[in-house]
Short mmCIF file of C-alpha atoms in Angstrom, two decimals:
data_model
loop_
_atom_site.label_atom_id
_atom_site.label_comp_id
_atom_site.label_asym_id
_atom_site.label_seq_id
_atom_site.Cartn_x
_atom_site.Cartn_y
_atom_site.Cartn_z
CA MET A 23 -24.55 18.19 18.09
CA LYS A 24 -23.15 16.64 14.90
CA SER A 25 -19.40 16.03 14.56
CA THR A 26 -17.44 17.65 11.74
CA ARG A 27 -17.26 14.28 10.03
CA GLN A 28 -21.02 13.77 10.23
CA ILE A 29 -21.54 17.16 8.58
CA VAL A 30 -19.06 16.22 5.85
CA SER A 31 -20.92 12.93 5.41
CA THR A 32 -24.16 14.74 4.59
CA TYR A 33 -24.26 18.13 2.92
CA VAL A 34 -20.63 18.58 1.82
CA MET A 35 -20.30 14.97 0.68
CA LYS A 36 -23.40 15.21 -1.48
CA GLN A 37 -21.96 18.30 -3.14
CA GLY A 38 -18.77 16.43 -4.10
CA LEU A 39 -20.65 13.40 -5.40
CA ASN A 40 -22.83 15.63 -7.54
CA TYR A 41 -19.71 16.81 -9.35
CA ILE A 42 -18.87 13.19 -10.21
CA GLU A 43 -22.36 12.52 -11.57
CA LYS A 44 -22.62 15.73 -13.56
CA SER A 45 -19.75 16.43 -15.99
CA PRO A 46 -16.77 15.65 -13.72
CA LEU A 47 -14.20 16.76 -16.31
CA GLU A 48 -15.82 20.18 -16.41
CA ASN A 49 -15.87 20.31 -12.62
CA LEU A 50 -12.26 19.47 -11.79
CA ASN A 51 -11.63 22.86 -10.19
CA ASN A 52 -14.86 22.55 -8.21
CA ILE A 53 -13.84 19.09 -7.03
CA LEU A 54 -10.45 20.44 -5.90
CA ASN A 55 -12.15 23.28 -4.01
CA TRP A 56 -14.52 20.74 -2.48
CA VAL A 57 -11.57 18.75 -1.12
CA ARG A 58 -10.01 21.96 0.25
CA LYS A 59 -13.25 22.67 2.06
CA ILE A 60 -13.28 19.22 3.68
CA ASP A 61 -9.64 19.44 4.77
CA THR A 62 -10.26 21.87 7.63
CA LYS A 63 -6.78 21.19 9.07
CA ASN A 64 -5.04 22.07 5.78
CA LEU A 65 -3.12 18.78 5.78
CA TYR A 66 -2.30 18.99 2.09
CA ILE A 67 -2.40 22.71 1.33
CA LYS A 68 0.81 22.58 -0.77
CA THR A 69 -0.63 19.71 -2.80
CA TYR A 70 -3.83 21.64 -3.50
CA ASP A 71 -1.84 24.69 -4.62
CA ALA A 72 0.24 22.51 -6.95
CA LEU A 73 -2.85 20.81 -8.37
CA GLU A 74 -4.47 24.17 -9.01
CA LYS A 75 -1.58 25.04 -11.32
CA VAL A 76 -1.67 21.58 -12.92
CA LEU A 77 -5.34 21.95 -13.82
CA GLN A 78 -4.48 25.08 -15.81
CA ASP A 79 -1.99 23.19 -18.01
CA LYS A 80 -3.66 20.55 -20.17
CA ASP A 81 -0.31 19.25 -21.43
CA ASN A 82 1.00 18.55 -17.92
CA ASN A 83 1.34 14.81 -17.20
CA TRP A 84 -0.59 15.21 -13.92
CA ASN A 85 -3.44 16.98 -15.72
CA ILE A 86 -3.55 14.10 -18.20
CA TYR A 87 -3.47 11.63 -15.30
CA ILE A 88 -6.29 13.29 -13.37
CA ARG A 89 -8.47 13.42 -16.47
CA SER A 90 -7.76 9.76 -17.16
CA LEU A 91 -9.15 8.86 -13.75
CA PHE A 92 -12.50 10.40 -14.62
CA GLU A 93 -12.50 9.02 -18.16
CA ASP A 94 -11.32 5.47 -17.46
CA ILE A 95 -12.89 4.63 -14.09
CA HIS A 96 -16.54 3.78 -13.54
CA PRO A 97 -18.45 6.69 -11.88
CA GLN A 98 -19.73 4.35 -9.17
CA VAL A 99 -16.14 3.51 -8.18
CA LEU A 100 -15.06 7.17 -8.38
CA LYS A 101 -17.75 8.16 -5.90
CA LYS A 102 -16.52 5.53 -3.47
CA PHE A 103 -12.96 6.71 -4.03
CA LEU A 104 -13.90 10.27 -3.11
CA SER A 105 -15.80 9.37 0.05
CA ASN A 106 -13.72 6.43 1.30
CA PHE A 107 -10.16 7.22 0.23
CA ILE A 108 -9.98 11.01 -0.12
CA VAL A 109 -12.22 11.88 2.83
CA ASN A 110 -11.88 8.94 5.24
CA THR A 111 -8.30 7.76 4.61
CA LEU A 112 -6.40 10.86 3.49
CA ILE A 113 -8.20 13.56 5.50
CA PHE A 114 -10.15 12.06 8.40
CA SER A 115 -7.75 9.25 9.36
CA PRO A 116 -4.59 11.36 9.96
CA GLN A 117 -6.60 13.77 12.11
CA ARG A 118 -7.90 10.94 14.29
CA ALA A 119 -4.47 9.27 14.39
CA LYS A 120 -2.97 12.42 15.92
CA VAL A 121 -5.68 12.59 18.59
CA TYR A 122 -5.44 8.90 19.54
CA SER A 123 -1.66 8.82 19.35
CA GLU A 124 -1.50 11.55 21.98
CA ARG A 125 -4.24 9.96 24.07
CA TYR A 126 -2.71 6.47 24.15
CA ASN A 127 0.97 7.44 23.76
CA CYS A 128 1.57 5.07 20.87
CA ASN A 129 1.66 5.15 17.08
CA ILE A 130 -1.74 4.95 15.37
CA PRO A 131 -1.48 4.01 11.68
CA ASN A 132 -3.59 5.15 8.74
CA VAL A 133 -3.29 1.76 7.01
CA ILE A 134 -3.29 -1.87 8.16
CA LEU A 135 -1.69 -4.54 5.97
CA MET A 136 -2.85 -8.06 6.77
CA ASP A 137 -2.50 -11.56 5.34
CA PRO A 138 -5.81 -13.46 5.07
CA THR A 139 -3.92 -16.65 4.23
CA THR A 140 -0.48 -18.11 3.59
CA LYS A 141 -1.83 -20.31 0.81
CA CYS A 142 -0.65 -19.44 -2.67
CA ASN A 143 -0.88 -21.00 -6.11
CA LEU A 144 2.68 -19.83 -6.88
CA LYS A 145 6.08 -20.17 -5.23
CA CYS A 146 8.01 -17.03 -6.08
CA ILE A 147 11.75 -16.79 -5.48
CA GLY A 148 12.45 -14.42 -2.62
CA CYS A 149 8.84 -14.10 -1.40
CA TRP A 150 8.62 -14.01 2.39
CA ALA A 151 5.39 -16.02 2.25
CA ALA A 152 7.26 -18.93 0.65
CA GLU A 153 8.72 -19.55 4.12
CA TYR A 154 5.27 -19.73 5.75
CA ASP A 155 3.28 -22.69 7.01
CA LYS A 156 0.58 -23.00 4.34
CA SER A 157 -2.14 -23.85 6.88
CA ALA A 158 -2.11 -20.45 8.63
CA SER A 159 -4.99 -18.05 8.08
CA LEU A 160 -6.99 -15.24 9.61
CA SER A 161 -10.66 -16.20 9.78
CA PHE A 162 -13.41 -13.94 8.49
CA ASP A 163 -14.20 -13.06 12.10
CA ASP A 164 -10.52 -12.25 12.78
CA LEU A 165 -10.37 -9.93 9.77
CA ASP A 166 -13.71 -8.34 10.60
CA ARG A 167 -12.68 -7.74 14.24
CA ILE A 168 -9.44 -6.05 13.13
CA ILE A 169 -11.38 -3.73 10.82
CA VAL A 170 -14.01 -2.91 13.46
CA GLN A 171 -11.31 -2.08 16.01
CA GLY A 172 -9.34 -0.17 13.38
CA LYS A 173 -12.29 2.02 12.47
CA GLU A 174 -12.70 2.89 16.16
CA LEU A 175 -9.19 4.35 15.91
CA GLY A 176 -9.98 6.15 12.64
CA ILE A 177 -8.34 3.62 10.29
CA TYR A 178 -10.22 3.28 7.01
CA MET A 179 -7.76 1.61 4.64
CA TYR A 180 -6.89 -2.11 4.68
CA ILE A 181 -4.42 -3.81 2.38
CA TYR A 182 -4.14 -7.55 1.85
CA SER A 183 -1.00 -9.52 1.08
CA GLY A 184 -0.24 -13.18 1.61
CA GLY A 185 0.12 -15.86 0.39
CA GLU A 186 -2.21 -15.06 -2.44
CA PRO A 187 -5.08 -13.08 -0.86
CA LEU A 188 -7.52 -13.85 -3.67
CA VAL A 189 -7.57 -17.46 -2.52
CA ARG A 190 -10.01 -15.88 -0.02
CA LYS A 191 -11.73 -13.57 -2.51
CA ASP A 192 -15.28 -14.47 -1.41
CA ASP A 193 -14.52 -13.43 2.18
CA LEU A 194 -12.71 -10.30 1.01
CA ILE A 195 -15.70 -9.22 -1.07
CA LYS A 196 -17.97 -9.76 1.97
CA LEU A 197 -15.68 -7.60 4.10
CA ALA A 198 -15.66 -4.83 1.47
CA GLU A 199 -19.43 -5.00 1.34
CA LYS A 200 -19.85 -4.92 5.13
CA HIS A 201 -17.35 -2.09 5.64
CA ASN A 202 -18.44 0.05 2.73
CA ASP A 203 -16.90 3.18 4.28
CA CYS A 204 -13.38 1.71 3.93
CA THR A 205 -10.95 1.32 1.05
CA PHE A 206 -9.47 -2.15 0.44
CA LEU A 207 -6.53 -3.09 -1.77
CA ALA A 208 -4.98 -6.50 -2.44
CA PHE A 209 -1.50 -7.28 -3.73
CA THR A 210 -2.19 -10.21 -6.04
CA ASN A 211 -0.41 -12.28 -8.66
CA GLY A 212 -3.53 -11.78 -10.79
CA THR A 213 -3.94 -15.42 -11.76
CA LEU A 214 -7.31 -15.72 -9.98
CA VAL A 215 -8.85 -12.62 -11.55
CA ASP A 216 -11.73 -13.42 -13.89
CA GLU A 217 -14.81 -11.62 -15.19
CA VAL A 218 -17.02 -12.91 -12.37
CA PHE A 219 -14.67 -11.44 -9.80
CA ALA A 220 -14.36 -8.17 -11.77
CA LYS A 221 -18.13 -7.78 -11.63
CA GLU A 222 -18.01 -8.26 -7.85
CA LEU A 223 -15.29 -5.62 -7.56
CA LEU A 224 -17.49 -3.22 -9.51
CA ARG A 225 -20.49 -4.05 -7.34
CA VAL A 226 -18.76 -3.23 -4.04
CA SER A 227 -16.69 -0.43 -5.66
CA ASN A 228 -14.26 -0.04 -2.72
CA PHE A 229 -11.82 -2.89 -3.43
CA LEU A 230 -8.76 -2.31 -5.68
CA LEU A 231 -6.00 -4.60 -6.92
CA ALA A 232 -2.26 -4.19 -7.38
CA ILE A 233 -1.02 -6.81 -9.84
CA SER A 234 2.42 -8.22 -9.05
CA ILE A 235 4.70 -8.19 -12.08
CA GLU A 236 8.49 -8.15 -12.29
CA GLY A 237 9.12 -6.73 -15.75
CA TYR A 238 8.35 -8.48 -19.02
CA GLU A 239 7.71 -12.19 -19.51
CA GLU A 240 11.32 -13.31 -18.94
CA GLU A 241 11.78 -11.34 -15.70
CA THR A 242 8.32 -12.14 -14.28
CA ASP A 243 8.37 -15.85 -15.07
CA MET A 244 11.94 -16.14 -13.76
CA ARG A 245 10.73 -15.43 -10.21
CA ARG A 246 7.07 -16.40 -10.42
CA GLY A 247 6.92 -19.39 -12.75
CA GLU A 248 6.20 -20.02 -16.42
CA GLY A 249 2.99 -18.46 -17.72
CA THR A 250 2.56 -16.04 -14.81
CA TYR A 251 3.29 -12.93 -16.89
CA SER A 252 0.59 -13.70 -19.45
CA LYS A 253 -1.97 -14.31 -16.68
CA ALA A 254 -1.06 -11.01 -14.99
CA ILE A 255 -1.50 -9.15 -18.27
CA LYS A 256 -4.85 -10.88 -18.85
CA ALA A 257 -5.99 -9.78 -15.37
CA MET A 258 -5.14 -6.17 -16.26
CA ASP A 259 -7.16 -6.46 -19.47
CA ILE A 260 -10.20 -7.73 -17.55
CA LEU A 261 -10.00 -4.97 -14.94
CA LYS A 262 -9.62 -2.31 -17.63
CA LYS A 263 -12.65 -3.68 -19.49
CA TYR A 264 -14.82 -3.17 -16.39
CA LYS A 265 -13.42 0.34 -15.78
CA LEU A 266 -11.91 -0.65 -12.46
CA PRO A 267 -8.90 1.19 -11.00
CA PHE A 268 -5.82 -0.96 -10.54
CA GLY A 269 -2.06 -0.73 -10.49
CA PHE A 270 1.10 -2.77 -10.64
CA SER A 271 3.40 -3.95 -7.88
CA THR A 272 7.02 -4.59 -8.83
CA CYS A 273 9.85 -5.94 -6.72
CA TYR A 274 13.14 -4.64 -8.02
CA HIS A 275 16.24 -6.75 -7.57
CA SER A 276 19.70 -7.07 -9.03
CA TYR A 277 18.51 -8.91 -12.15
CA ASN A 278 15.59 -6.72 -13.28
CA VAL A 279 16.44 -3.11 -12.38
CA ASP A 280 17.37 -2.11 -15.93
CA VAL A 281 14.08 -3.48 -17.27
CA ILE A 282 11.62 -2.18 -14.69
CA GLY A 283 13.50 1.12 -14.52
CA SER A 284 13.00 1.67 -18.24
CA GLU A 285 10.63 4.11 -19.91
CA GLU A 286 9.29 1.29 -22.11
CA TYR A 287 8.18 -0.79 -19.11
CA THR A 288 6.46 2.18 -17.49
CA ASP A 289 4.72 3.04 -20.75
CA LEU A 290 3.47 -0.55 -21.03
CA MET A 291 1.95 -0.41 -17.54
CA ILE A 292 0.17 2.84 -18.45
CA GLU A 293 -1.04 1.35 -21.74
CA LYS A 294 -2.46 -1.68 -19.92
CA GLY A 295 -4.49 0.67 -17.72
CA CYS A 296 -2.50 0.93 -14.48
CA LYS A 297 -3.29 4.07 -12.49
CA PHE A 298 -0.60 3.54 -9.86
CA GLY A 299 2.56 1.54 -9.31
CA TRP A 300 4.30 0.32 -6.16
CA TYR A 301 8.02 -0.42 -6.21
CA PHE A 302 9.51 -2.60 -3.49
CA THR A 303 13.05 -3.81 -3.18
CA TYR A 304 14.09 -7.41 -2.61
CA MET A 305 14.57 -8.28 1.09
CA PRO A 306 16.76 -11.28 2.08
CA LEU A 307 14.26 -12.89 4.46
CA GLY A 308 14.76 -16.48 5.54
CA LYS A 309 17.93 -18.46 6.20
CA ASP A 310 18.13 -19.62 2.59
CA ALA A 311 17.44 -16.20 1.06
CA ARG A 312 19.33 -15.46 -2.15
CA THR A 313 21.41 -12.47 -1.16
CA GLU A 314 22.67 -11.98 -4.72
CA LEU A 315 19.20 -10.63 -5.57
CA MET A 316 19.74 -7.60 -3.32
CA VAL A 317 20.28 -4.43 -5.33
CA SER A 318 23.60 -2.63 -5.23
CA PRO A 319 23.85 1.00 -4.07
CA GLU A 320 24.27 2.00 -7.72
CA GLN A 321 21.09 0.17 -8.72
CA ARG A 322 19.21 1.76 -5.85
CA GLU A 323 20.35 5.20 -6.99
CA LEU A 324 19.24 4.39 -10.54
CA MET A 325 15.72 3.58 -9.30
CA TYR A 326 15.68 6.75 -7.22
CA HIS A 327 16.29 8.89 -10.29
CA LYS A 328 14.09 6.87 -12.66
CA VAL A 329 10.99 6.97 -10.44
CA ARG A 330 11.34 10.73 -10.05
CA GLU A 331 11.84 11.18 -13.78
CA PHE A 332 8.68 9.21 -14.54
CA ARG A 333 6.68 11.10 -11.92
CA ALA A 334 7.57 14.32 -13.70
CA THR A 335 6.69 13.06 -17.18
CA LYS A 336 4.25 10.12 -17.06
CA PRO A 337 0.49 10.03 -16.31
CA ILE A 338 0.70 7.50 -13.47
CA PHE A 339 1.10 7.71 -9.68
CA LEU A 340 4.28 5.91 -8.57
CA ILE A 341 5.46 4.97 -5.07
CA ASP A 342 8.90 3.65 -4.12
CA PHE A 343 8.59 1.96 -0.74
CA TRP A 344 12.33 2.23 -0.05
CA ASN A 345 13.42 5.43 -1.76
CA ASP A 346 10.53 7.72 -0.79
CA GLY A 347 11.61 8.28 2.80
CA GLU A 348 12.29 11.94 2.04
CA TYR A 349 8.55 12.45 1.44
CA SER A 350 7.31 10.38 4.40
CA GLY A 351 9.85 11.65 6.94
CA GLY A 352 11.59 8.29 7.20
CA CYS A 353 10.33 4.77 7.88
CA ILE A 354 6.53 4.53 7.97
CA ALA A 355 6.36 1.16 9.76
CA GLY A 356 5.66 0.30 13.39
CA GLY A 357 2.26 1.97 13.22
CA ARG A 358 3.67 5.38 12.27
CA THR A 359 1.69 5.10 9.04
CA TYR A 360 1.17 1.36 8.65
CA MET A 361 1.55 -2.02 10.38
CA HIS A 362 1.38 -5.69 9.35
CA ILE A 363 -0.60 -8.64 10.72
CA ASN A 364 0.44 -12.00 9.33
CA ALA A 365 -1.83 -14.98 8.72
CA ASN A 366 -0.93 -16.49 12.07
CA GLY A 367 -2.12 -13.31 13.78
CA ASP A 368 1.33 -12.02 14.72
CA VAL A 369 1.36 -8.22 14.76
CA GLU A 370 4.56 -7.00 13.09
CA PRO A 371 5.85 -3.47 12.54
CA CYS A 372 6.45 -4.13 8.83
CA ALA A 373 5.77 -6.83 6.26
CA PHE A 374 9.54 -7.29 5.97
CA ILE A 375 10.32 -7.34 9.72
CA HIS A 376 9.23 -10.71 11.07
CA TYR A 377 9.41 -10.13 14.81
CA SER A 378 6.58 -9.56 17.26
CA ASN A 379 5.46 -9.42 20.87
CA ALA A 380 1.72 -9.65 20.21
CA ASN A 381 -0.85 -11.82 18.45
CA ILE A 382 -4.12 -10.24 17.33
CA LYS A 383 -6.01 -13.41 18.27
CA GLU A 384 -5.03 -12.80 21.90
CA VAL A 385 -4.93 -9.00 22.27
CA SER A 386 -6.80 -5.96 20.95
CA LEU A 387 -5.46 -3.85 18.13
CA LEU A 388 -4.66 -1.02 20.55
CA GLU A 389 -2.81 -3.40 22.88
CA ALA A 390 -0.76 -4.63 19.93
CA LEU A 391 0.15 -1.04 19.01
CA LYS A 392 1.38 -0.54 22.58
CA SER A 393 3.46 -3.74 22.54
CA PRO A 394 7.21 -3.42 23.29
CA LEU A 395 8.49 -3.66 19.69
CA PHE A 396 6.01 -1.08 18.43
CA MET A 397 6.96 1.24 21.28
CA GLN A 398 10.62 0.79 20.32
CA TYR A 399 9.72 1.95 16.81
CA LYS A 400 7.91 4.99 18.20
CA MET A 401 10.86 5.93 20.43
CA ASN A 402 13.50 5.47 17.71
CA GLN A 403 11.86 6.88 14.58
CA PRO A 404 13.25 8.28 12.38
CA PHE A 405 16.08 5.75 12.32
CA ASN A 406 18.30 8.09 10.35
CA GLU A 407 18.25 11.87 9.91
CA ASN A 408 19.04 11.17 6.26
CA HIS A 409 15.56 10.18 5.05
CA LEU A 410 17.07 8.61 1.94
CA ARG A 411 18.24 5.90 4.37
CA PRO A 412 14.99 5.22 6.26
CA CYS A 413 14.88 1.43 6.64
CA PRO A 414 15.88 -0.12 9.99
CA LEU A 415 16.89 -3.33 8.19
CA LEU A 416 18.63 -2.32 4.96
CA ASP A 417 19.93 1.10 5.99
CA ASN A 418 20.25 0.96 9.78
CA PRO A 419 20.61 -2.72 10.74
CA ASP A 420 22.03 -1.99 14.19
CA LYS A 421 18.82 -0.09 15.00
CA LEU A 422 16.68 -3.08 14.16
CA LYS A 423 18.92 -5.42 16.14
CA GLN A 424 18.75 -3.07 19.13
CA MET A 425 14.95 -2.73 19.00
CA VAL A 426 14.30 -6.46 18.73
CA HIS A 427 16.64 -7.23 21.62
CA GLU A 428 15.31 -4.38 23.78
CA SER A 429 11.71 -5.45 23.22
CA GLY A 430 12.27 -9.17 23.59
CA ALA A 431 10.37 -9.72 20.33
CA LYS A 432 10.36 -13.24 18.90
CA SER A 433 10.82 -14.37 15.32
CA THR A 434 7.55 -14.95 13.49
CA GLN A 435 9.07 -16.86 10.58
CA PHE A 436 6.94 -19.98 10.31
CA LEU A 437 9.67 -22.39 9.30
CA ASP A 438 13.11 -21.10 10.12
CA GLU A 439 12.91 -18.55 12.99
CA GLU A 440 15.79 -16.44 11.75
CA SER A 441 17.54 -14.48 14.50
CA VAL A 442 17.75 -10.72 14.12
CA ASP A 443 21.54 -10.97 14.34
CA ASP A 444 21.69 -13.31 11.35
CA LEU A 445 19.22 -11.19 9.38
CA THR A 446 20.93 -7.86 9.95
CA ASP A 447 24.38 -9.31 9.23
CA LYS A 448 23.20 -10.05 5.67
CA CYS A 449 22.26 -6.42 5.10
CA ARG A 450 25.34 -4.51 6.25
CA ASP A 451 26.86 -3.89 2.84
CA ILE A 452 23.73 -3.01 0.89
CA GLY A 453 22.73 0.48 2.06
#
């Protein structure tokens, strides 16, 4: 007897893909109904109801955004997006995560973030990877094994950070090609994006990029080095030319909040072709971290309001990794929604929490998810009933200190093994 997912993969899936091939803009309501049909557990019923209203209002920013996806993105990529991201990641993966979480009594994520390498052609101020040993890497076989084991747990989205992940772009293309039922995304400085690589992204159709940019030229080059802004913009132009979906990734800190929180900056990102944007806040990782870059409570509040204003008025999908706890029910790390594996193989609850009990080169993915620090996350989440204060480091430092000590987790910083006591002490006045 076929599973529900196998049925979706045949008849129902073909129906959805036919809408993409034949007048997708005229079939938006049919596509929405198709997604409703696939989501048998009604995971996003409120979202579907809201989208139904949006599709009736052509002046609504979300209507404009949805139409831009079908107008600006290559049909071949859109079909992969529907099958891999909408079906596998958004609908199938949460259902399987619930089943396996109950079976194994641990968090099962929907997304795995991993670092193929610590090598980078830049040295950005405040980047955690700047503290790393530049010889560390996950081999192709390491990355492939993680994905194979992840898919067994229903995980179909993999995000790359680094270092600069596109140093390994040949391997990453091979992985996207081999695992063509998954969605891949890389956070990249954009300097290694060229037309040859864009053609490869189009060929595999399941690999997206988020271009790191810190504002305009002055703000970006201040942290990332002279000429970086112009190369990032050029990368966006290339990706737009090939009708590839991409977005921006911006770290907000005390020196650039007014710029990246402006309407003009957001409009520029939309004009360049970005379909999504990720906002992260500066984290003071490493013993020599510049704590003056941490945002003040007032600056954090400004970003909270600005991102929500732009969501209500601009045709772009925006995510604020720190301030969106009210939508995610608190911190999403520790395998609750995502986890991080660094280039040395250390399995960490979050890209910004460099402590671990497990190395993926020595244990299975499931064993890593059941490691003491991850179990501490499961037992203690949410870290604050106020979901506007979700982070165990910036908002609830005593929680992080407690979990690291209780679990016996060790620092995974490559160069300066910062103690959790020292790290949390730096963050007490910022929340």
